[in-house]
CSV table of C-alpha atoms in Angstrom, one decimal:
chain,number,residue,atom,x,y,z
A,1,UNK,CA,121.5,89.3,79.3
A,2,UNK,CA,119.1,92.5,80.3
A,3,UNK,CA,118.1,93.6,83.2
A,4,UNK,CA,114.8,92.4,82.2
A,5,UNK,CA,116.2,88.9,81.5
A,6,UNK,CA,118.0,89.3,84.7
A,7,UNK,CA,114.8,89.6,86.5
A,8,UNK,CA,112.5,86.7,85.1
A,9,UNK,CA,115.8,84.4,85.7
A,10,UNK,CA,114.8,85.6,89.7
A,11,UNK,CA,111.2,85.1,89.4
A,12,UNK,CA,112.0,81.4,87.9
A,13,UNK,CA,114.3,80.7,90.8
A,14,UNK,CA,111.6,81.9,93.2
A,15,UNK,CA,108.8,79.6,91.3
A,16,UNK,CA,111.1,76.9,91.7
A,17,UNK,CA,111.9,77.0,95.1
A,18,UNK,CA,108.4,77.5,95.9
A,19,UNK,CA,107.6,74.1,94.0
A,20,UNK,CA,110.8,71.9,94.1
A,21,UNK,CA,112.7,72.9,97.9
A,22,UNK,CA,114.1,69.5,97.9
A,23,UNK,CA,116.1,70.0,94.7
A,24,UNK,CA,118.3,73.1,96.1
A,25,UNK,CA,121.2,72.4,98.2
A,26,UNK,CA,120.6,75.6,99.9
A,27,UNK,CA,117.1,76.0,100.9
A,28,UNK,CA,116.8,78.6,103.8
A,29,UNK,CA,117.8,82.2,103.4
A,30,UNK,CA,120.8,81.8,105.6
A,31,UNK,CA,122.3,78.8,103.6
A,32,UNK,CA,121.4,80.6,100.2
A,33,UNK,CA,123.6,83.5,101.3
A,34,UNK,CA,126.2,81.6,102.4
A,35,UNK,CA,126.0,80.0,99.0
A,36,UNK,CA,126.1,83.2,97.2
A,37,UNK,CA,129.4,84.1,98.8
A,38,UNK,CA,131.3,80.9,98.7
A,39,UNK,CA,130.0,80.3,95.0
A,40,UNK,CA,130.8,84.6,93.6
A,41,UNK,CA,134.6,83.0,94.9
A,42,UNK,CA,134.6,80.6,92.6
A,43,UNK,CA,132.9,82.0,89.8
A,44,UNK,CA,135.6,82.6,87.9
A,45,UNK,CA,136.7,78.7,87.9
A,46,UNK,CA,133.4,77.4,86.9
A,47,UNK,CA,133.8,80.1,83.4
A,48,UNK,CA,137.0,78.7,82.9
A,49,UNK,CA,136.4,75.1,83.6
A,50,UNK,CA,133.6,75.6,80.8
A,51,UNK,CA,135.4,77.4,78.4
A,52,UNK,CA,133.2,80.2,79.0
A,53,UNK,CA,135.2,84.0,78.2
A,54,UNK,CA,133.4,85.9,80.7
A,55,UNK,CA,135.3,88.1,82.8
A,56,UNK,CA,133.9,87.8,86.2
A,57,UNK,CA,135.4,90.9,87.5
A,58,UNK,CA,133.7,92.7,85.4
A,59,UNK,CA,130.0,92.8,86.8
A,60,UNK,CA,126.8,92.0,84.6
A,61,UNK,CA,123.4,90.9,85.2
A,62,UNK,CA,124.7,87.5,83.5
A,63,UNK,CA,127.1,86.9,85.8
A,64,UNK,CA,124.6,87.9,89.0
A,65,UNK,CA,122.4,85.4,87.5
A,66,UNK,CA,124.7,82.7,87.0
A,67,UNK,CA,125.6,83.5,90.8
A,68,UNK,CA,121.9,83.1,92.0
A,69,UNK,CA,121.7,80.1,90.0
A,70,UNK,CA,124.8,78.1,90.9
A,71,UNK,CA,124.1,78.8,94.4
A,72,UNK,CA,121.3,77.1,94.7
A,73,UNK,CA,122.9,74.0,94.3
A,74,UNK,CA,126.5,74.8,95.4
A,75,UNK,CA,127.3,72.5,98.4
């Protein structure tokens, strides 16, 4: 994934926030943030646990996007 790539994944997430707030878990900016901690700590699981070979302590815009992504619905 590019930065560019990167960067349309957090324009879609905005869009669907915007239009769809009832489908995140996490719909305030305090929650969201809370999210994106609790769900960086168990990034690595979820790459495992789908047999995914991605490092995640090895930063890349995939990885931050998977983060913003997963943490909209993280409980």
């Amino acid at each position: 994934m590019t930065r560019k790539d990167f960067i349309e994944v957090v324009k879609n997430l905005n869009t669907d926030l915007r239009k769809n707030p009832d489908k995140w878990e996490n719909n305030s900016l305090n929650d969201y943030l809370e999210a994106i901690s609790r769900y960086t700590e168990e990034i690595q699981a979820f790459y495992d646990n789908t047999n995914q070979n991605i490092n995640s302590e090895i930063p890349s815009w995939k990885i931050f996007a998977d983060i913003l992504k997963g943490a909209s619905i993280y409980e």
